[in-house]
Short mmCIF file of C-alpha atoms and ligand atoms in Angstrom, two decimals:
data_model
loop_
_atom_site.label_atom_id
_atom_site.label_comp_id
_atom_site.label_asym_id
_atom_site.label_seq_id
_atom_site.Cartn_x
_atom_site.Cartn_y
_atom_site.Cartn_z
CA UNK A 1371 0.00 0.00 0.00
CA UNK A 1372 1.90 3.36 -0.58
CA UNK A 1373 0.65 6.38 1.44
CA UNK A 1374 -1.57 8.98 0.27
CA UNK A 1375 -1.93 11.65 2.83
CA UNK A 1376 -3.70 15.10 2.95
CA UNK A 1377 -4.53 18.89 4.33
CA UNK A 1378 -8.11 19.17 3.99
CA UNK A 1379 -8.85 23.15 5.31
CA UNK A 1380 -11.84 25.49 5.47
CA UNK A 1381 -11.61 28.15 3.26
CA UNK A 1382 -13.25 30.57 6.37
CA UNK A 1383 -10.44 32.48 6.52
CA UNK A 1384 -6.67 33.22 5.91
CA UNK A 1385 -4.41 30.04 7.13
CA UNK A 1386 -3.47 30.84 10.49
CA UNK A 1387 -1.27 29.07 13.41
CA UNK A 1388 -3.62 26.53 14.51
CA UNK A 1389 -3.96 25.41 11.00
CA UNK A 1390 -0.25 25.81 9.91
CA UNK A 1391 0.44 23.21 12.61
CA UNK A 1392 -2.50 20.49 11.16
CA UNK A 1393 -0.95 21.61 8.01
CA UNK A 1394 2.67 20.53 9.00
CA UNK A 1395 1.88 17.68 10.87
CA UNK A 1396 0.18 16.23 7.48
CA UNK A 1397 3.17 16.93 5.41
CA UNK A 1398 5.96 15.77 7.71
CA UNK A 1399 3.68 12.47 8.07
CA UNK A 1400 3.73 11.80 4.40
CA UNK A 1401 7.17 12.86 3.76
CA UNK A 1402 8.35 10.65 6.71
CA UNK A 1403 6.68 7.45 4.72
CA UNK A 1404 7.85 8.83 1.53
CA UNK A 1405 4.39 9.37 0.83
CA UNK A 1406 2.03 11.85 -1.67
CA UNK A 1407 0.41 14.56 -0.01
CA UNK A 1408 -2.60 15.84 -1.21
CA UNK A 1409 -4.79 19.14 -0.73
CA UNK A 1410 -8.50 19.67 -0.29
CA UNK A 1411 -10.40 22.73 -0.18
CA UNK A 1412 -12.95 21.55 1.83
CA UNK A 1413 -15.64 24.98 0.67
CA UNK A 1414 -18.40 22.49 1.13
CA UNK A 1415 -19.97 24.89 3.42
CA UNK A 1416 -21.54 28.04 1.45
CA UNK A 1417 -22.44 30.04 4.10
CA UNK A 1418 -19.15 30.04 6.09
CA UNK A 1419 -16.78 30.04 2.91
CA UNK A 1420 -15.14 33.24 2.63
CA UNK A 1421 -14.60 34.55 -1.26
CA UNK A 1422 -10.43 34.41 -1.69
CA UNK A 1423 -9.79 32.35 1.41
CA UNK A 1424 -9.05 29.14 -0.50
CA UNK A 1425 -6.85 30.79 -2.60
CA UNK A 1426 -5.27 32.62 -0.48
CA UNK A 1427 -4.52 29.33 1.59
CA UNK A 1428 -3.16 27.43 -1.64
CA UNK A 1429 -0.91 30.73 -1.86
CA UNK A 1430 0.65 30.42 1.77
CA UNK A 1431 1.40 26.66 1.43
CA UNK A 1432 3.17 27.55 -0.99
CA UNK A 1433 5.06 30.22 0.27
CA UNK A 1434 6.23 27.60 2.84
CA UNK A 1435 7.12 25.61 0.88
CA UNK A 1436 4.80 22.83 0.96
CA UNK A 1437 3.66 21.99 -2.22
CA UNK A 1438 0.72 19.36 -3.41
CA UNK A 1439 1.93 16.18 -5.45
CA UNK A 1440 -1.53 16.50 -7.16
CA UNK A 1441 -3.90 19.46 -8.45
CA UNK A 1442 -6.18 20.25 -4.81
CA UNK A 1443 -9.55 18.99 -5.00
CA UNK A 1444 -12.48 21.52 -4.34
CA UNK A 1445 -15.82 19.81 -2.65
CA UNK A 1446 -17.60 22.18 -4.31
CA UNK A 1447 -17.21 20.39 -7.66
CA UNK A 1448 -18.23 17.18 -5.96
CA UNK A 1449 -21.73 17.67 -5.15
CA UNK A 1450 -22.62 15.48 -7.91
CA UNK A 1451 -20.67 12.50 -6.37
CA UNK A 1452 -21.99 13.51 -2.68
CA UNK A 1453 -25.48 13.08 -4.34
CA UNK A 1454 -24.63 9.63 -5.46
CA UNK A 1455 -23.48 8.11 -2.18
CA UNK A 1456 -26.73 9.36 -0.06
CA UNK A 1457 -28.74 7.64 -2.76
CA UNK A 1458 -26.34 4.27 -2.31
CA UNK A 1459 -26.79 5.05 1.58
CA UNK A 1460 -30.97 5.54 0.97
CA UNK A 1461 -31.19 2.52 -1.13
CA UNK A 1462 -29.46 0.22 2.20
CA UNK A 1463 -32.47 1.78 4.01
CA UNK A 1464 -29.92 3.56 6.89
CA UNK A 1465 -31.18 6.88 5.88
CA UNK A 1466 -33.98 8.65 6.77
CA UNK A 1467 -35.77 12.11 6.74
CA UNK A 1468 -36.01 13.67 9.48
CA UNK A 1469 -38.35 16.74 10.15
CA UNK A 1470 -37.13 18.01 13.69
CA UNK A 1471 -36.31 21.58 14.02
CA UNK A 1472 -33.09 22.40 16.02
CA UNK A 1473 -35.36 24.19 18.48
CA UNK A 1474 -37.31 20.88 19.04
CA UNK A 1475 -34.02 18.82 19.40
CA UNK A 1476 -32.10 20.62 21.84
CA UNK A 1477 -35.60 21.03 23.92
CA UNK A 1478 -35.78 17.48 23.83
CA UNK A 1479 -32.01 17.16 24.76
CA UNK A 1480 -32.27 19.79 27.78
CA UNK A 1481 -35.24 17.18 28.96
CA UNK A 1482 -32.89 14.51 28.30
CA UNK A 1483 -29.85 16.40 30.28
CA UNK A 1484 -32.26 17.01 33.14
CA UNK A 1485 -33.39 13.23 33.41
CA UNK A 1486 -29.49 12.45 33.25
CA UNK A 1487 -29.46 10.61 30.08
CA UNK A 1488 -28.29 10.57 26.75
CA UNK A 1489 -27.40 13.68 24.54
CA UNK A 1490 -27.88 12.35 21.23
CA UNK A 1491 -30.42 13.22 18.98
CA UNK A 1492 -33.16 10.86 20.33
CA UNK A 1493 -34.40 9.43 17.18
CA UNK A 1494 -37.83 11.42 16.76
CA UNK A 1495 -38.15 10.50 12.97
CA UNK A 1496 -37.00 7.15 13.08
CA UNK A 1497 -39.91 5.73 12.12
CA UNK A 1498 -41.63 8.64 10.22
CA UNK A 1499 -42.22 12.19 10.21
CA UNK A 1500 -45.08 12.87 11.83
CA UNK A 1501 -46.59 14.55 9.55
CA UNK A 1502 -43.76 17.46 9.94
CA UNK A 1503 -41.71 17.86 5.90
CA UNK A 1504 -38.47 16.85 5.79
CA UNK A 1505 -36.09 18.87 6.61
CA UNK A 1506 -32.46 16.46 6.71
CA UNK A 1507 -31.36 13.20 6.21
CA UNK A 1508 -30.13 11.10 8.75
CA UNK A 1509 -27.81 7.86 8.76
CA UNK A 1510 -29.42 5.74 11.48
CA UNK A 1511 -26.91 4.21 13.64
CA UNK A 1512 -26.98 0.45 15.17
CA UNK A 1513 -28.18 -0.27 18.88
CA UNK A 1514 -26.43 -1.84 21.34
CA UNK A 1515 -22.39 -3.58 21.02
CA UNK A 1516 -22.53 -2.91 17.32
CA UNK A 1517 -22.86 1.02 18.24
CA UNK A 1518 -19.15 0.85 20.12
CA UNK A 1519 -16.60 1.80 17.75
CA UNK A 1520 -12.77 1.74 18.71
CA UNK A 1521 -9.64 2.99 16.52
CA UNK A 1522 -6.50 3.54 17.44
CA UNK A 1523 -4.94 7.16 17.33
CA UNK A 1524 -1.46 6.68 16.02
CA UNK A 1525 -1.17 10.23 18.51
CA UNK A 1526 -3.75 9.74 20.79
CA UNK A 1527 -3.98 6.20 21.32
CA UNK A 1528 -7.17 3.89 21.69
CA UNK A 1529 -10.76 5.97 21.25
CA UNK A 1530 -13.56 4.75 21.62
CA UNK A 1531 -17.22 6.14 21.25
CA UNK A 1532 -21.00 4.59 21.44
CA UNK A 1533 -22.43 5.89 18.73
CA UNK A 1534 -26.13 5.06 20.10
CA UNK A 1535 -25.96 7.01 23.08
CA UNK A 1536 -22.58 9.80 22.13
CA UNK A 1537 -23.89 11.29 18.96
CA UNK A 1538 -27.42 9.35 18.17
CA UNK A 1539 -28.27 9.36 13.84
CA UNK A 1540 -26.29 11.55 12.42
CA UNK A 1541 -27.15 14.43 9.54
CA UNK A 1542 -25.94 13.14 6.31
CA UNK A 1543 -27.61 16.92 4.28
CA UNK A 1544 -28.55 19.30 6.15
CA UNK A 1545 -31.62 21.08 6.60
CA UNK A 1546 -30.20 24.24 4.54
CA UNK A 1547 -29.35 22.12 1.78
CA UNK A 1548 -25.75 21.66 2.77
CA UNK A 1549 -23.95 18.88 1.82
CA UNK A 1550 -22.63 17.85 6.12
CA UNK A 1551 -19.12 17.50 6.21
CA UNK A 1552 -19.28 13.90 7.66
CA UNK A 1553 -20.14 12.28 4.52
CA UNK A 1554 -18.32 15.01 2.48
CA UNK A 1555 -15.08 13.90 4.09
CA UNK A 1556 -15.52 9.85 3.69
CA UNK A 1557 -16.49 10.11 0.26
CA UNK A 1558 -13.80 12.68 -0.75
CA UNK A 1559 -11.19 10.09 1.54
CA UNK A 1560 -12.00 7.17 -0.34
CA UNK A 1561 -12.24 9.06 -3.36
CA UNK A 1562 -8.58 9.86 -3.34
CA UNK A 1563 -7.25 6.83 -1.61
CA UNK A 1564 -6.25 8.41 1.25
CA UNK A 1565 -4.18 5.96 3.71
CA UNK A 1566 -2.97 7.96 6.30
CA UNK A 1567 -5.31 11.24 7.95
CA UNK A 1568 -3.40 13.39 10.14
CA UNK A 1569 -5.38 16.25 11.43
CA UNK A 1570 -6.25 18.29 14.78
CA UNK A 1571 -7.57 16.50 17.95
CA UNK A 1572 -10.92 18.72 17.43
CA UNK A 1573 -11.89 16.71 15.19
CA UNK A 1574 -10.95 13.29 16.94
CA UNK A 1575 -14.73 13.42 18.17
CA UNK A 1576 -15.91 13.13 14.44
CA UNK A 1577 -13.81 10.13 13.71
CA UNK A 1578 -15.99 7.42 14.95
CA UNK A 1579 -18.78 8.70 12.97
CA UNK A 1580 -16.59 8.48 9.96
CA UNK A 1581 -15.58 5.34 10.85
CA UNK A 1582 -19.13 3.55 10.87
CA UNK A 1583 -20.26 5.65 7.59
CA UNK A 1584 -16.90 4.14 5.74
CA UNK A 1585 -17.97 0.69 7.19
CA UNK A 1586 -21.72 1.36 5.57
CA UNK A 1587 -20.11 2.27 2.29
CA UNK A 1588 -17.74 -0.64 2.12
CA UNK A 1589 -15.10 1.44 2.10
CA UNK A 1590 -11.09 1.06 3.77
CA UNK A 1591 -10.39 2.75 7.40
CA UNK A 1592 -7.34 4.97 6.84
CA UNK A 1593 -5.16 5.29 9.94
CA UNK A 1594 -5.69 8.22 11.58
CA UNK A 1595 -3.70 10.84 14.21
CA UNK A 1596 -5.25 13.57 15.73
CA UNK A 1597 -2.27 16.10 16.84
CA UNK A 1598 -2.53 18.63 19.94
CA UNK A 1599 -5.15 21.55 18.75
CA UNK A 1600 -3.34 25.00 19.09
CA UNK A 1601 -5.68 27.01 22.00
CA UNK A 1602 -5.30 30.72 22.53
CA UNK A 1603 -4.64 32.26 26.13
CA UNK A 1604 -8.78 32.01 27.52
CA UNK A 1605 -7.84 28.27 26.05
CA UNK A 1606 -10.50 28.45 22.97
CA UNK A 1607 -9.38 26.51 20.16
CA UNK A 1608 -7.36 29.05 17.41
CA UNK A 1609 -9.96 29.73 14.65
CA UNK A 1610 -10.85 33.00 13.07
CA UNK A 1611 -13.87 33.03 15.47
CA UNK A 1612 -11.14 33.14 18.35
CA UNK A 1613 -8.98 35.88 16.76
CA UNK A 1614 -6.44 33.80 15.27
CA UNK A 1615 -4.44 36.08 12.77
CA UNK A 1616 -3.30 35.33 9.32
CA UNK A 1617 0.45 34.00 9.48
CA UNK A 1618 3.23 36.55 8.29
CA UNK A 1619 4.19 34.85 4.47
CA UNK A 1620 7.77 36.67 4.65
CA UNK A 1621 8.90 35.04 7.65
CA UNK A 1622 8.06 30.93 6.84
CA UNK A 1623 10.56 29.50 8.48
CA UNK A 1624 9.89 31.42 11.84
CA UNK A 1625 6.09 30.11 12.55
CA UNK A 1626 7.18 26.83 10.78
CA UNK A 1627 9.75 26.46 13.97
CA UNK A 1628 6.80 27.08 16.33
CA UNK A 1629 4.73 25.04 14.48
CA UNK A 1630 7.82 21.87 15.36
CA UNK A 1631 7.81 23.34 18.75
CA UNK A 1632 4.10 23.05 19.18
CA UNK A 1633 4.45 19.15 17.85
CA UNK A 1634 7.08 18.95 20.44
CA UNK A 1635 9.97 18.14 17.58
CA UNK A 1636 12.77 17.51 19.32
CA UNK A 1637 15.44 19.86 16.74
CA UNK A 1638 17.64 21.72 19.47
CA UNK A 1639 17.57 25.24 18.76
CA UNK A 1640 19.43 25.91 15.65
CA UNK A 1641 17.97 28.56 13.30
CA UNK A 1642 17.61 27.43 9.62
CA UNK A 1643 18.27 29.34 6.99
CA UNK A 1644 16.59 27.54 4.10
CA UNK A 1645 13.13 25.86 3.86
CA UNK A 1646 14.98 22.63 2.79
CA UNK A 1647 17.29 22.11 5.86
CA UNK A 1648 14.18 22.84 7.80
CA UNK A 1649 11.86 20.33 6.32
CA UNK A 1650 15.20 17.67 6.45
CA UNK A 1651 15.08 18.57 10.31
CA UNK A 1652 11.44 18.05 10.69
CA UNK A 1653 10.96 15.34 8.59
CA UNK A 1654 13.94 13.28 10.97
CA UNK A 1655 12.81 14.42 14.26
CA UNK A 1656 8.89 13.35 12.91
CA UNK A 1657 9.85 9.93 12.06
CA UNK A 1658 11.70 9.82 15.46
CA UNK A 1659 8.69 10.74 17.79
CA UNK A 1660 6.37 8.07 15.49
CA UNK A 1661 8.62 5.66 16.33
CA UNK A 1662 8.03 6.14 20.02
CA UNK A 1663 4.22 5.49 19.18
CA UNK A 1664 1.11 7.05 20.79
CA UNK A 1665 2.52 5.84 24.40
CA UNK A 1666 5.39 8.24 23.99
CA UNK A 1667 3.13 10.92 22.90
CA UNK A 1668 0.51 10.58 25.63
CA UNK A 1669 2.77 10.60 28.13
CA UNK A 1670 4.61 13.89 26.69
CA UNK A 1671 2.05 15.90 25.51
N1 LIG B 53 -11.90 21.07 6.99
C1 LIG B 53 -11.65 20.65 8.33
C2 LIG B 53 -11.07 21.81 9.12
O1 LIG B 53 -10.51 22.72 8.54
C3 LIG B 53 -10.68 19.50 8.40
C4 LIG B 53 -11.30 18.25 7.96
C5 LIG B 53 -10.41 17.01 8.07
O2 LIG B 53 -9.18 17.13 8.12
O3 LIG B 53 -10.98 15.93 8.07
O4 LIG B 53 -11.20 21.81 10.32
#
């Protein structure tokens, strides 16, 4: 199997720190197995997409250096496919419309919170609509055992999450038309053969959910590793929403070292002068820490 890795971002915004470092961790991963890495503009989301942003992304990684081994993929040009897999989904009868409003899902939840049980969406349209239109569509997830699913983070070590009583059936399109990126991700992973995803750990609570939808689609598991989210000083996750700023494109090679320092590289303290000798570096002191395994990161990190 040869390794096909990627950097997936949303275009919501200028790349900033927080993604820099998802956007590292990717590359060193692939270069490390002498892999491809791949890029997808994931602008799947209309109403949060900001006009320029992907390009301007595509611009910076390449400004530091880090440069696709195939043209990026847009999901926006992939609605067609995304179409095709919810009818493969609707015709194994795990989908469903579902005509709940969010206002009458989280009042059911804050019942639910209040009686001390489960937080996922309770399953109102199961078994119809009651009479409400449809607004989503939802992949209906098993009961029981069968709703446990486990994975090893190659960072993070063994997750697990019940699917039945964590997260509930999941929205496959949204009730604004949107294509939701669960099954935009797992179709555009498969898609491209992706082997290896190496992302941040906010989106480790996604993963099972991925997991079980590549399962329904008969689709292969990549391995996955979820690295250390970059959090501002209240301890919010960096985002554009948090005030994360765009990253200065004259100076690569200085938020590329904190970037190594936030994956906890272990590269002394020289200062490189090139974008080569830096990626060398990286690359060396990556494969080093994998080789340690998720035991050696959990207990450092
Ligand atoms: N587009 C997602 C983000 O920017 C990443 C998705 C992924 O890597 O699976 O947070």
């Amino acid at each position: 199997m040869s390794y096909r890795g990627r950097f997936a971002p949303s275009p919501t915004g200028p790349l900033h720190f927080g993604s820099l470092v998802s956007a590292l961790a990717s590359w060193l991963d692939a270069r490390a197995h002498n892999g491809a890495w791949l890029v997808r503009v994931e602008d799947i989301d209309g109403p949060r997409t900001v006009p320029g942003a992907a390009e301007d992304i595509l611009t910076t990684l390449d400004r530091f250096g880090m440069h696709a081994d195939e043209p990026p993929v847009w999901q926006s040009e992939r609605t067609e496919r995304y179409e095709e897999i919810l009818s493969q989904l609707r015709a194994t009868g795990l989908v469903y419309p579902c005509g709940c409003t969010r206002k009458e899902i989280s009042d059911s939840l804050l019942s639910a919170h209040a009686r001390n049980t489960t937080l996922a969406y309770p399953g109102t349209c199961r078994d119809g609509l009651h009479g409400k239109p449809a607004r989503a569509w939802r992949l209906r997830v098993p009961d029981g055992e069968a709703a446990v699913i486990t994975f090893d983070d190659r960072w993070q070590g063994t997750q697990k999450q019940d699917l039945a009583t964590e997260v509930g059936d999941f929205v496959l399109r949204r009730a604004d038309d949107q294509w939701a990126y669960q099954l935009a991700v797992v179709a555009d992973d498969a898609d491209a053969g992706i082997t290896h995803i190496v992302r941040g750990a906010d989106l480790l609570d996604s993963t099972a959910r991925q997991i079980y939808l590549q399962r329904c689609l008969g689709v292969p598991t990549p391995a996955y590793l979820h690295v250390p989210v970059v959090t501002n000083e209240a301890g919010d996750k960096l985002s554009k929403q948090t005030g994360a700023t765009a990253l200065d494109t004259n100076e690569p090679l200085k938020a590329l070292q904190a970037a190594a320092r936030h994956l906890q590289l272990e590269m002394g303290e020289e200062t490189y002068t090139s974008l080569n000798a830096f990626y060398d570096a990286a690359t060396a002191a990556w494969a080093a820490r994998m080789k340690r395994g998720a035991q050696g990161n959990a207990s450092r990190s």
